[in-house]
Coordinates of C-alpha atoms in Angstrom, one line a residue:
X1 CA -33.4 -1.3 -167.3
X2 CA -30.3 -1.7 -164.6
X3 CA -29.9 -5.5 -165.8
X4 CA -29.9 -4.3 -169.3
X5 CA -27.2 -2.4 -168.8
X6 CA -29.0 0.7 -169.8
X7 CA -29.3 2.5 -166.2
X8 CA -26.3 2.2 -164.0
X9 CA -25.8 1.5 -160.3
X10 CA -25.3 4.8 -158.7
X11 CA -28.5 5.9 -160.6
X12 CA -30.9 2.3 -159.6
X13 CA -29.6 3.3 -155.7
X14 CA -30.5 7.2 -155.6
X15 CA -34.2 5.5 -157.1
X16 CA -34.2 3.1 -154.3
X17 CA -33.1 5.6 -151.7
X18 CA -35.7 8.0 -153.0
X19 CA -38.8 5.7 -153.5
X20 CA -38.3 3.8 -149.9
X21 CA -41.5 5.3 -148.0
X22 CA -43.5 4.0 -150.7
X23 CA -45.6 1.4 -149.5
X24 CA -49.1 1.5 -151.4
X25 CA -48.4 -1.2 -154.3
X26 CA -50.5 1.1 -157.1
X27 CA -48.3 4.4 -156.3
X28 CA -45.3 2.4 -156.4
X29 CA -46.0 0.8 -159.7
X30 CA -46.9 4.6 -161.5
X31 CA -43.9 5.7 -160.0
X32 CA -41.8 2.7 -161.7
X33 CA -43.7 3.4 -164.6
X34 CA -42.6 7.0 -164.7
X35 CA -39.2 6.9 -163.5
X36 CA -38.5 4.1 -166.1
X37 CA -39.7 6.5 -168.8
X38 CA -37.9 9.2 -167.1
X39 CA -34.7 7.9 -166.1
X40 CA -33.0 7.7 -170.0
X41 CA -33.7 10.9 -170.6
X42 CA -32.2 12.9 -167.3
X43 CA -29.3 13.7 -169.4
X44 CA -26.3 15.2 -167.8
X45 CA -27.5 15.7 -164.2
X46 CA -25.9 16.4 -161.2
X47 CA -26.4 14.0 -157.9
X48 CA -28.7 16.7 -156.6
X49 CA -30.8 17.9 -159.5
X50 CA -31.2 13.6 -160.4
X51 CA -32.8 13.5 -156.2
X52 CA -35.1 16.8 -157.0
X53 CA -36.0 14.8 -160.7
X54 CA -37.0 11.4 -158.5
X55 CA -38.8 13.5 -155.9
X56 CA -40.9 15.0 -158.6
X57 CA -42.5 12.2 -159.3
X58 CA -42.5 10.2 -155.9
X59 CA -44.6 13.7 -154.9
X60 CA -46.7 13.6 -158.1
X61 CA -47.9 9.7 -157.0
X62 CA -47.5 10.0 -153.0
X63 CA -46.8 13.1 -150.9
X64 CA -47.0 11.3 -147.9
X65 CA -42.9 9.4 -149.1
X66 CA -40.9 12.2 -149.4
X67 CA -38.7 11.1 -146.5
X68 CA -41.1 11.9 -143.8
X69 CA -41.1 15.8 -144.4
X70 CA -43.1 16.1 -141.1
X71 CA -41.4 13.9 -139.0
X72 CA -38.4 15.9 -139.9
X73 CA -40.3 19.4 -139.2
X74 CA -40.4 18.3 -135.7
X75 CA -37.2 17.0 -135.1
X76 CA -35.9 20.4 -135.8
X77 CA -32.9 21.3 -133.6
X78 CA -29.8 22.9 -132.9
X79 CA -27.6 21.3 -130.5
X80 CA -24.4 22.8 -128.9
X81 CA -22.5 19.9 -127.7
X82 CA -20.5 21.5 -124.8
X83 CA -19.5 17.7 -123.7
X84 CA -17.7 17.1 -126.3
X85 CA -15.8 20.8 -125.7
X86 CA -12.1 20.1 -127.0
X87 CA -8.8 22.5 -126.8
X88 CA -11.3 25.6 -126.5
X89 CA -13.9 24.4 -129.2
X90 CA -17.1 23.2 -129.5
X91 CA -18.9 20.8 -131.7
X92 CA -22.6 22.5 -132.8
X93 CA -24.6 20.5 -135.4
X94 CA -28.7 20.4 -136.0
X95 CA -31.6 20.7 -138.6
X96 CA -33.2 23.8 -139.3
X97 CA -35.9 24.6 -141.6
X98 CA -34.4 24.4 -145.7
X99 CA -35.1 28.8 -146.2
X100 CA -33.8 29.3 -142.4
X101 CA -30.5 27.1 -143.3
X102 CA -30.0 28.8 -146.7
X103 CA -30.6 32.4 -145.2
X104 CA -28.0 31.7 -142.5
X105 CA -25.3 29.4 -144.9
X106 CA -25.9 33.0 -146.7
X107 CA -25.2 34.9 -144.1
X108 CA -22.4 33.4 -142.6
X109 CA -20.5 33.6 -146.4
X110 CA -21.6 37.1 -146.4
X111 CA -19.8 37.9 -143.1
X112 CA -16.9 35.7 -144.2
X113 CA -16.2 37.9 -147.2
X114 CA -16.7 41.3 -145.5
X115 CA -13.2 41.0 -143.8
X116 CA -9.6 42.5 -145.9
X117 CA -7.5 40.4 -147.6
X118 CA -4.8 40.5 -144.9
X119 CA -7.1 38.7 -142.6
X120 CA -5.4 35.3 -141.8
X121 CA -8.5 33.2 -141.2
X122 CA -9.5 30.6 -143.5
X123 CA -13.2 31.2 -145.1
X124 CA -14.0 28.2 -142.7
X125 CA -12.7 29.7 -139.8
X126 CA -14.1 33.2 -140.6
X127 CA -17.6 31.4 -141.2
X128 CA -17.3 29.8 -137.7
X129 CA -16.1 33.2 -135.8
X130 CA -19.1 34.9 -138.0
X131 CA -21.8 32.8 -136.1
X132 CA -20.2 33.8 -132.9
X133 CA -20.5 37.2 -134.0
X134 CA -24.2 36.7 -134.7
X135 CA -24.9 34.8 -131.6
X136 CA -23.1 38.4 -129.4
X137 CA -25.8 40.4 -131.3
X138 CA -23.2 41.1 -134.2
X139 CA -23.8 42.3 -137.6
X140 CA -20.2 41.9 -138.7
X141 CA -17.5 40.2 -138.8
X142 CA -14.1 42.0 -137.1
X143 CA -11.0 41.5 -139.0
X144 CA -7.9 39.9 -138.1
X145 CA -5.4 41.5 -140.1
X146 CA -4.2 44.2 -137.2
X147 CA -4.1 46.4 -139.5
X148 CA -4.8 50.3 -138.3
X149 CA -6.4 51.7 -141.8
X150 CA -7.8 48.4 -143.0
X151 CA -11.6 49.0 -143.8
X152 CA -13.0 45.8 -142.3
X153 CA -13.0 47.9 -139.3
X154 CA -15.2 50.6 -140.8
X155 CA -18.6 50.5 -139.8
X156 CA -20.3 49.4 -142.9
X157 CA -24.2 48.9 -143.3
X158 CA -25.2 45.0 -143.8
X159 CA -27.7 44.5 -146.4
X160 CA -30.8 41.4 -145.9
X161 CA -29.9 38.0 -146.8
X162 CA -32.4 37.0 -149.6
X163 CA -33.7 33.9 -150.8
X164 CA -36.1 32.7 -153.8
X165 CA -38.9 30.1 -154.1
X166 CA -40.8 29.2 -157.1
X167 CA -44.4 28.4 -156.2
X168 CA -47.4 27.7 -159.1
X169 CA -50.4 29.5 -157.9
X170 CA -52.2 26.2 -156.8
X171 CA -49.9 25.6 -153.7
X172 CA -50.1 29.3 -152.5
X173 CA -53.4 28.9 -151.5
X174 CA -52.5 25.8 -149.0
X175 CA -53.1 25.9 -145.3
X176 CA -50.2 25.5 -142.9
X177 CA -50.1 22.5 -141.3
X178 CA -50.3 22.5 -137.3
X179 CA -49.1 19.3 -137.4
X180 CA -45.2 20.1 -138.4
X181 CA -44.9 21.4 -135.3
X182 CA -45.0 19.9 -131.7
X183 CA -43.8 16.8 -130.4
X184 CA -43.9 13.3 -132.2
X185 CA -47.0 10.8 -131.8
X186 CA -47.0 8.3 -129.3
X187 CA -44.9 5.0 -131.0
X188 CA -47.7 1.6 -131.6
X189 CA -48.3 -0.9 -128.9
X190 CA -46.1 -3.7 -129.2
X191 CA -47.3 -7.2 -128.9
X192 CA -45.1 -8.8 -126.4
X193 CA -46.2 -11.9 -127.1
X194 CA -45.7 -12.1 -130.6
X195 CA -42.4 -9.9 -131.4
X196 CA -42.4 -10.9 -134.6
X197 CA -45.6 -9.3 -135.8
X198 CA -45.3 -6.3 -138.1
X199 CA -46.1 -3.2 -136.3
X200 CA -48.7 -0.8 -137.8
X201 CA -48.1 2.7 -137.8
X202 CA -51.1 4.8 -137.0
X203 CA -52.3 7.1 -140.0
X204 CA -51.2 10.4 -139.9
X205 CA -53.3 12.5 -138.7
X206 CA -55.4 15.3 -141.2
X207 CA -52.6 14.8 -143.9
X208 CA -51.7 17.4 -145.7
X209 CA -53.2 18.9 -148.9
X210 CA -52.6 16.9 -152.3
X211 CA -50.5 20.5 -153.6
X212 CA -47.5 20.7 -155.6
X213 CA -44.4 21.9 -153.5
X214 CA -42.0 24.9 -153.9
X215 CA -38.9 24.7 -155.1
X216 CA -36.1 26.5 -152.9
X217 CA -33.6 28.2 -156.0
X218 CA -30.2 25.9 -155.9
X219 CA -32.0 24.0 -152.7
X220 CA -34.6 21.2 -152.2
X221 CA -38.4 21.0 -152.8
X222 CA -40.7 23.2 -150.4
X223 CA -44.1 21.3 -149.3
X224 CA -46.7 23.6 -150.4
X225 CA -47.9 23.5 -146.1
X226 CA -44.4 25.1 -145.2
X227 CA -44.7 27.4 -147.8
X228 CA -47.9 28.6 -146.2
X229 CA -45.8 29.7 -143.1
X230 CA -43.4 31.6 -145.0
X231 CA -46.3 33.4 -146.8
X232 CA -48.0 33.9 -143.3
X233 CA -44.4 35.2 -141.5
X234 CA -44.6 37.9 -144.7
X235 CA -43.0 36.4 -147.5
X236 CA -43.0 38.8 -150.3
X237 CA -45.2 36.9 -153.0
X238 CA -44.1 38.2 -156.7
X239 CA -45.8 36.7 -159.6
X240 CA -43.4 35.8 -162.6
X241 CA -45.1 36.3 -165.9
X242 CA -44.2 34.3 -169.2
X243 CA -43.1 36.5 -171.9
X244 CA -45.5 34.6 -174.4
X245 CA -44.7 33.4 -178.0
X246 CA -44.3 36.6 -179.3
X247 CA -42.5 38.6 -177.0
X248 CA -40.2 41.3 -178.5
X249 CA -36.3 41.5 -178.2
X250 CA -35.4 44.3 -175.3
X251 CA -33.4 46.9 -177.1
X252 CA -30.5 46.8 -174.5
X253 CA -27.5 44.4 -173.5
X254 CA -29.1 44.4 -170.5
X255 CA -32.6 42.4 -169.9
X256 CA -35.1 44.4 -167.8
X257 CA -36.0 43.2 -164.4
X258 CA -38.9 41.3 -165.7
X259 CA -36.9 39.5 -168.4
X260 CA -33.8 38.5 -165.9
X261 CA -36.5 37.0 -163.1
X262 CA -38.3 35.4 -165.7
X263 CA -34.7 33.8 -167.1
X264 CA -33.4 33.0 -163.7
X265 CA -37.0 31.0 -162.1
X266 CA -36.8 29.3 -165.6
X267 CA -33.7 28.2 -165.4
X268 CA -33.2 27.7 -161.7
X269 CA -29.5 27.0 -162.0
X270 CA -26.7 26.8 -164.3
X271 CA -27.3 25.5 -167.8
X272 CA -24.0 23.7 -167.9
X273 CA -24.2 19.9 -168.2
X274 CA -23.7 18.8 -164.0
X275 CA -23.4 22.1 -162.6
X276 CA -26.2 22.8 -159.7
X277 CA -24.9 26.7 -159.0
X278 CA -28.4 28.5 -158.0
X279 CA -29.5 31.0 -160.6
X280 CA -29.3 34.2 -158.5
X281 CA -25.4 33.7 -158.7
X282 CA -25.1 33.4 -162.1
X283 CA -24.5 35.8 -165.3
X284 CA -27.2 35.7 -168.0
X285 CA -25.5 35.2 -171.6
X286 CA -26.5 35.6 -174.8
X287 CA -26.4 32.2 -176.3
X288 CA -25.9 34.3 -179.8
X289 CA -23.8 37.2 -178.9
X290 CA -25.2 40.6 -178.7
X291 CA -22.4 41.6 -180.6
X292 CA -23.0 39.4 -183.4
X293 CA -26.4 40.5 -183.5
X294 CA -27.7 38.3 -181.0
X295 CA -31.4 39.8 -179.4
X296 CA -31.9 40.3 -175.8
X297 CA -34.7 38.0 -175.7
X298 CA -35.8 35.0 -172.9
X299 CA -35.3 32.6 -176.3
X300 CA -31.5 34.2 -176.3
X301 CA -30.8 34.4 -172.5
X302 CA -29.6 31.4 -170.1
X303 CA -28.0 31.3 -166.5
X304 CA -24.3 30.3 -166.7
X305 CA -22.2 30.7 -163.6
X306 CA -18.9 32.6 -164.1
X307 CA -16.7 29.6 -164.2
X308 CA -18.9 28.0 -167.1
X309 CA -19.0 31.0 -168.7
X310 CA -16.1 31.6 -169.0
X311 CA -15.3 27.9 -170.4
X312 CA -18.2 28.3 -173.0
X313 CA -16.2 31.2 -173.8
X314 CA -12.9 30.6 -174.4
X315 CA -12.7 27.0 -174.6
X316 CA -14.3 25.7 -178.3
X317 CA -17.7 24.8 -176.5
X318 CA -20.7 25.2 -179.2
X319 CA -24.5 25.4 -178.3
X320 CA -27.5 26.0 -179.3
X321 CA -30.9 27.0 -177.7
X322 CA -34.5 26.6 -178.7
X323 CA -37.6 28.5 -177.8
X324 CA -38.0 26.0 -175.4
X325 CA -35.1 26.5 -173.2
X326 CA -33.2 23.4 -174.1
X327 CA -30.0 23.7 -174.9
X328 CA -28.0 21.3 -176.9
X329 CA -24.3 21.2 -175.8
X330 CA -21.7 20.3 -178.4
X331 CA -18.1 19.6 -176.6
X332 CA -14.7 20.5 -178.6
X333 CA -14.7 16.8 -178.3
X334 CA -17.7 16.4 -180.7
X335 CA -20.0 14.6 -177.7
X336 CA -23.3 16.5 -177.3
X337 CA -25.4 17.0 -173.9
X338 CA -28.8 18.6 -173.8
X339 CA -29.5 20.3 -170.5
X340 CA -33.6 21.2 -169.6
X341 CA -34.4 24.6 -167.9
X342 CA -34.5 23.7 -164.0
X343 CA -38.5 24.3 -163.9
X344 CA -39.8 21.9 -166.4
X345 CA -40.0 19.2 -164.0
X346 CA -42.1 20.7 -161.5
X347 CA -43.1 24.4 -163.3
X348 CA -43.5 23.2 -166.6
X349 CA -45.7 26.4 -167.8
X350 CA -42.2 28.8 -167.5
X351 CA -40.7 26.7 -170.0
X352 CA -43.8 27.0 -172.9
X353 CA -41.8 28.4 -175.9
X354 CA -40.9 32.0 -176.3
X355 CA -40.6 32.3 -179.7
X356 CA -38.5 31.4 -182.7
X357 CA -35.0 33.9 -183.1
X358 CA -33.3 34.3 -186.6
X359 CA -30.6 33.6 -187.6
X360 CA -27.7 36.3 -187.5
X361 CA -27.6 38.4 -190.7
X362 CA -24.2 38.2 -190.8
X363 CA -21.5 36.0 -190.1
X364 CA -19.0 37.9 -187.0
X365 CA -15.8 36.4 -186.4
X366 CA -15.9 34.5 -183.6
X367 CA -13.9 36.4 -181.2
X368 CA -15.9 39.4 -181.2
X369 CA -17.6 40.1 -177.9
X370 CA -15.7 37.1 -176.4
X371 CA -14.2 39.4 -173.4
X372 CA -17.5 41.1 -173.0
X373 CA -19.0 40.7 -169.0
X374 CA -15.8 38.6 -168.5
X375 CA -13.8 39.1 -165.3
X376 CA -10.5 40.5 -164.6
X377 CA -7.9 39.9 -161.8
X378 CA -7.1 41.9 -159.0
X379 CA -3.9 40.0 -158.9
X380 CA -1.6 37.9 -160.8
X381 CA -1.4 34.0 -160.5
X382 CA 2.4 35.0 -159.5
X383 CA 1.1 37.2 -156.8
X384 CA -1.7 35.0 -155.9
X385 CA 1.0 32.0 -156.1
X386 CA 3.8 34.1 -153.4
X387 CA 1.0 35.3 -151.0
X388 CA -0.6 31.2 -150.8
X389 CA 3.4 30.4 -150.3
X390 CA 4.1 32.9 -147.3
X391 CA 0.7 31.8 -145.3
X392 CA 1.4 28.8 -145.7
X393 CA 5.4 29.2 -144.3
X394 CA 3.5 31.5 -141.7

């Protein structure tokens, strides 16, 4: 497909980057197989959501060649370089677990964003003084605007970080695996006398169950043995019920908890063609409007994060959804881009149709409801425009 011009290159190397730790010749041939039938039809795809796509298959053929996910359980680390300590700073990289690093990338944006609008720091530098806070026993970020009445200084209660993992009730019956823990195996013998022979790697041992993974929302795939942990640590487990074929339009604007879950673990992220912003963060539209008669109603509702939205909005963009989930994206340019619900790779049962909407009685015009959910500004872009001009003469 790459020599017939109908893949191209920075597609063919996330494949081969993907597919590496294949090594059994009849996994690696389904999974060409697959991805060949796959690959034409990703559509409009981010660079992360085209790796979850590949993974999805590379776990559907051979668990064992998702980039090692044990080996990289057990290097787990967090390393504070203090040799490497420059003009009062200090260099601090590692890998956590994918929920830990989400929960804390969370909470350090949380803390970053509790501080006033005077405060001088930069949302880097307030994320970096934010971990020091946490590492002192903090809760809270203090502010650095000086200011006597500013009300970053108030005490203020701090609410949990949360984070969301779709599961199929297969892999939430998996054991945990002991082995994700503990120090690597010993490396193979080598044959001095021969250093060119191929080394063989000892099996693994006891591998790990043949489940599906988890999917972290806006994050990477979950193996269904780590999921176990977070389910034995106390996870709360939720089920998400399909609405069915026949499910009835909610008689509000807005959908019931039940409806807005369902919406959001279908769709996982954005809609928009490329865009990979989690679901939790975005607004659910009405792809009809509810003020043109548009039902509240899973076949009527997608995730759209505000910046989207508001393009869709104001911007000539046209859609349209089916029961499905799919939406078919029509640019003011007249180029079309279907984009799939997030889950029918890897949850395909959330994206089973939900039923068939009318048409609108009548025709609205097409401004109505346009300004409905839609932001407004605290300040001016002349305001905003002086105050970036006198930090940055500061």
């Amino acid at each position: 497909l790459f020599a017939a011009g109908q893949l191209n290159a920075a597609l063919v190397s996330t494949i081969s980057w993907h597919t590496t730790l294949i090594e059994d010749r009849r996994a690696l041939a389904a999974v060409d197989t697959a991805l060949a039938a796959d690959a034409l039809h990703y559509g409009p795809l981010s660079a992360f959501k085209t790796g979850q796509a590949i993974d999805a298959v590379v776990e559907a053929h051979d668990p064992q060649a998702l980039r090692r996910s044990r080996q990289n359980a057990r290097s787990r680390d967090l390393v504070v370089d203090k040799r490497n300590t420059d003009h009062a700073t200090t260099p601090v990289w590692g890998r956590l677990h994918a929920h830990d690093a989400e929960a804390l990338d969370r909470r350090l944006l949380a803390m970053a964003h509790s501080v006033c609008d005077d405060d001088p720091r930069t949302i880097a530098q307030r994320r970096a003084d934010a971990l020091g806070a946490l590492a002192a026993g903090g809760q809270t970020l203090a502010c650095g605007c000086g200011n006597e009445d500013c009300p970053g200084t108030q005490d203020r209660p701090t609410s949990a970080v949360l984070i969301h993992v779709v599961a199929s009730a297969e892999s939430m019956g998996t054991g945990v695996d002991a082995h994700r823990n503990g120090e690597d195996p010993p490396p193979p013998p080598i044959d001095r006398r021969n250093l060119f022979a191929p080394v063989e790697r000892p099996a693994e041992p006891d591998p790990p169950p043949n489940a599906p993974p988890a999917l972290l929302l806006g994050g990477p795939l979950i193996p269904a043995p780590m999921l176990a942990e977070l389910i034995a640590a106390g996870a709360t487990v939720k089920p998400v019920r399909h609405p069915g074929p026949d499910s009835a339009p909610e008689p509000k604007y807005r959908p019931s908890t039940a409806l807005d879950e369902f919406v959001r673990c279908r769709d996982m992220t954005c809609r928009w063609p490329g865009c990979d912003r989690p679901a939790e963060f975005c607004d659910l539209d009405h792809a009809i409007a509810y003020a043109l008669g548009g039902p509240t109603h899973p076949s009527n509702l997608r995730c759209l994060c505000r910046k989207h939205h508001l393009i869709k909005t104001f911007h000539g963009w046209r859609d349209r959804q089916h029961a499905d989930g799919t939406i078919d994206w029509l640019s003011p340019t007249g180029q079309t881009y279907t984009t799939n619900p997030g889950s029918h790779l890897l949850f395909p049962a959330l994206c089973l149709p939900t039923g068939q909407l009318p048409e609108p009685a009548a025709r609205q015009p097409d401004w109505l409801g346009r300004t409905l959910m839609m932001p407004t500004r605290r300040r001016t872009r002349a305001q905003n425009r002086a105050r970036a001009i006198a930090a940055e003469r500061a």
